[in-house]
PDB file of C-alpha atoms in Angstrom:
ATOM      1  CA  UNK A   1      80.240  66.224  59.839  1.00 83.00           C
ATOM      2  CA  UNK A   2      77.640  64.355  57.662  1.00 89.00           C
ATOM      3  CA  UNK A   3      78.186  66.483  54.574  1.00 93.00           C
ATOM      4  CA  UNK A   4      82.178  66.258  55.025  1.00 92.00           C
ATOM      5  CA  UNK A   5      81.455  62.372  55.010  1.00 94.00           C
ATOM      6  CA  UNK A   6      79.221  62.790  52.096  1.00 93.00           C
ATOM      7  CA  UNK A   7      81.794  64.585  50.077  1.00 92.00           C
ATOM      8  CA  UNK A   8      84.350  61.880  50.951  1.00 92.00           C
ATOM      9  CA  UNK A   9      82.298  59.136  49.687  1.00 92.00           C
ATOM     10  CA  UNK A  10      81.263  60.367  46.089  1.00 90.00           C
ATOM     11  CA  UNK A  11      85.109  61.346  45.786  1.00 89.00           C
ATOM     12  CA  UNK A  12      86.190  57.732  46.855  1.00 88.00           C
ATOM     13  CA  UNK A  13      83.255  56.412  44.373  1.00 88.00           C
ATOM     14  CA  UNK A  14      84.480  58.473  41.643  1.00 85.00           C
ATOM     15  CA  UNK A  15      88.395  57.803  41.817  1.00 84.00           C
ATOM     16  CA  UNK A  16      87.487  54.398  41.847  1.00 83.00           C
ATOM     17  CA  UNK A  17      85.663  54.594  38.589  1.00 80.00           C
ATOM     18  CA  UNK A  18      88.625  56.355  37.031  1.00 82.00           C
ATOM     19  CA  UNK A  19      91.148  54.848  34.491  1.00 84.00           C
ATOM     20  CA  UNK A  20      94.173  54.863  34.781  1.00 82.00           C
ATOM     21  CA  UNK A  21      96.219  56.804  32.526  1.00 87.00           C
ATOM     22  CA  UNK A  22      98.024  55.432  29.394  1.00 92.00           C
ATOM     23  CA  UNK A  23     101.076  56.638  30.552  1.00 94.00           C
ATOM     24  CA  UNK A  24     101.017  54.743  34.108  1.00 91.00           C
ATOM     25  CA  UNK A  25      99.500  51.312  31.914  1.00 91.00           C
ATOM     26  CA  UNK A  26     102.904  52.103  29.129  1.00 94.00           C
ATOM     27  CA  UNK A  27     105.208  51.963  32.745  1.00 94.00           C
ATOM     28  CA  UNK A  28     103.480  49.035  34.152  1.00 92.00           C
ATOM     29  CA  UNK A  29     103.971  47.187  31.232  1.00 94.00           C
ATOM     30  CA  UNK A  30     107.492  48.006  30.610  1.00 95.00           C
ATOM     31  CA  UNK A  31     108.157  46.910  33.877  1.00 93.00           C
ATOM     32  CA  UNK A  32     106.351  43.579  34.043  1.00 93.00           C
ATOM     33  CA  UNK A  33     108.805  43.185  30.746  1.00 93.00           C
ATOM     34  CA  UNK A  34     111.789  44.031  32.964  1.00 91.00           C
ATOM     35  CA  UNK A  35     110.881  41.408  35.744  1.00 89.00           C
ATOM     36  CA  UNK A  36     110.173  38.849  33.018  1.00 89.00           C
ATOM     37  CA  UNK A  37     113.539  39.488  31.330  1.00 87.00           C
ATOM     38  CA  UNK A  38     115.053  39.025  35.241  1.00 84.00           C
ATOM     39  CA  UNK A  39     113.511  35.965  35.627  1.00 78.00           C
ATOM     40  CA  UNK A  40     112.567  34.815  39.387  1.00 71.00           C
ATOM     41  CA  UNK A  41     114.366  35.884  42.494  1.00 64.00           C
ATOM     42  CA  UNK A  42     114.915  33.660  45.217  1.00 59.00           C
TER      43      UNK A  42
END
């Protein structure tokens, strides 16, 4: 049990340390533009 826990650490530790792809940053951005363009909702 203490090596699975182990494993799941350093795999948590090094997803967190990951970047995230250009691709995901190119959609994030195009939709913070679309919200902006749609102004607030209420």
């Amino acid at each position: 049990m203490r090596q699975i826990d182990e494993n799941l650490r350093r795999v948590y530790e090094q997803s967190q340390s990951d970047e995230v792809p250009d691709r995901f940053k190119e959609l994030l951005d195009r939709l913070k533009a679309q919200d902006q363009k749609a102004g607030p909702t209420e």
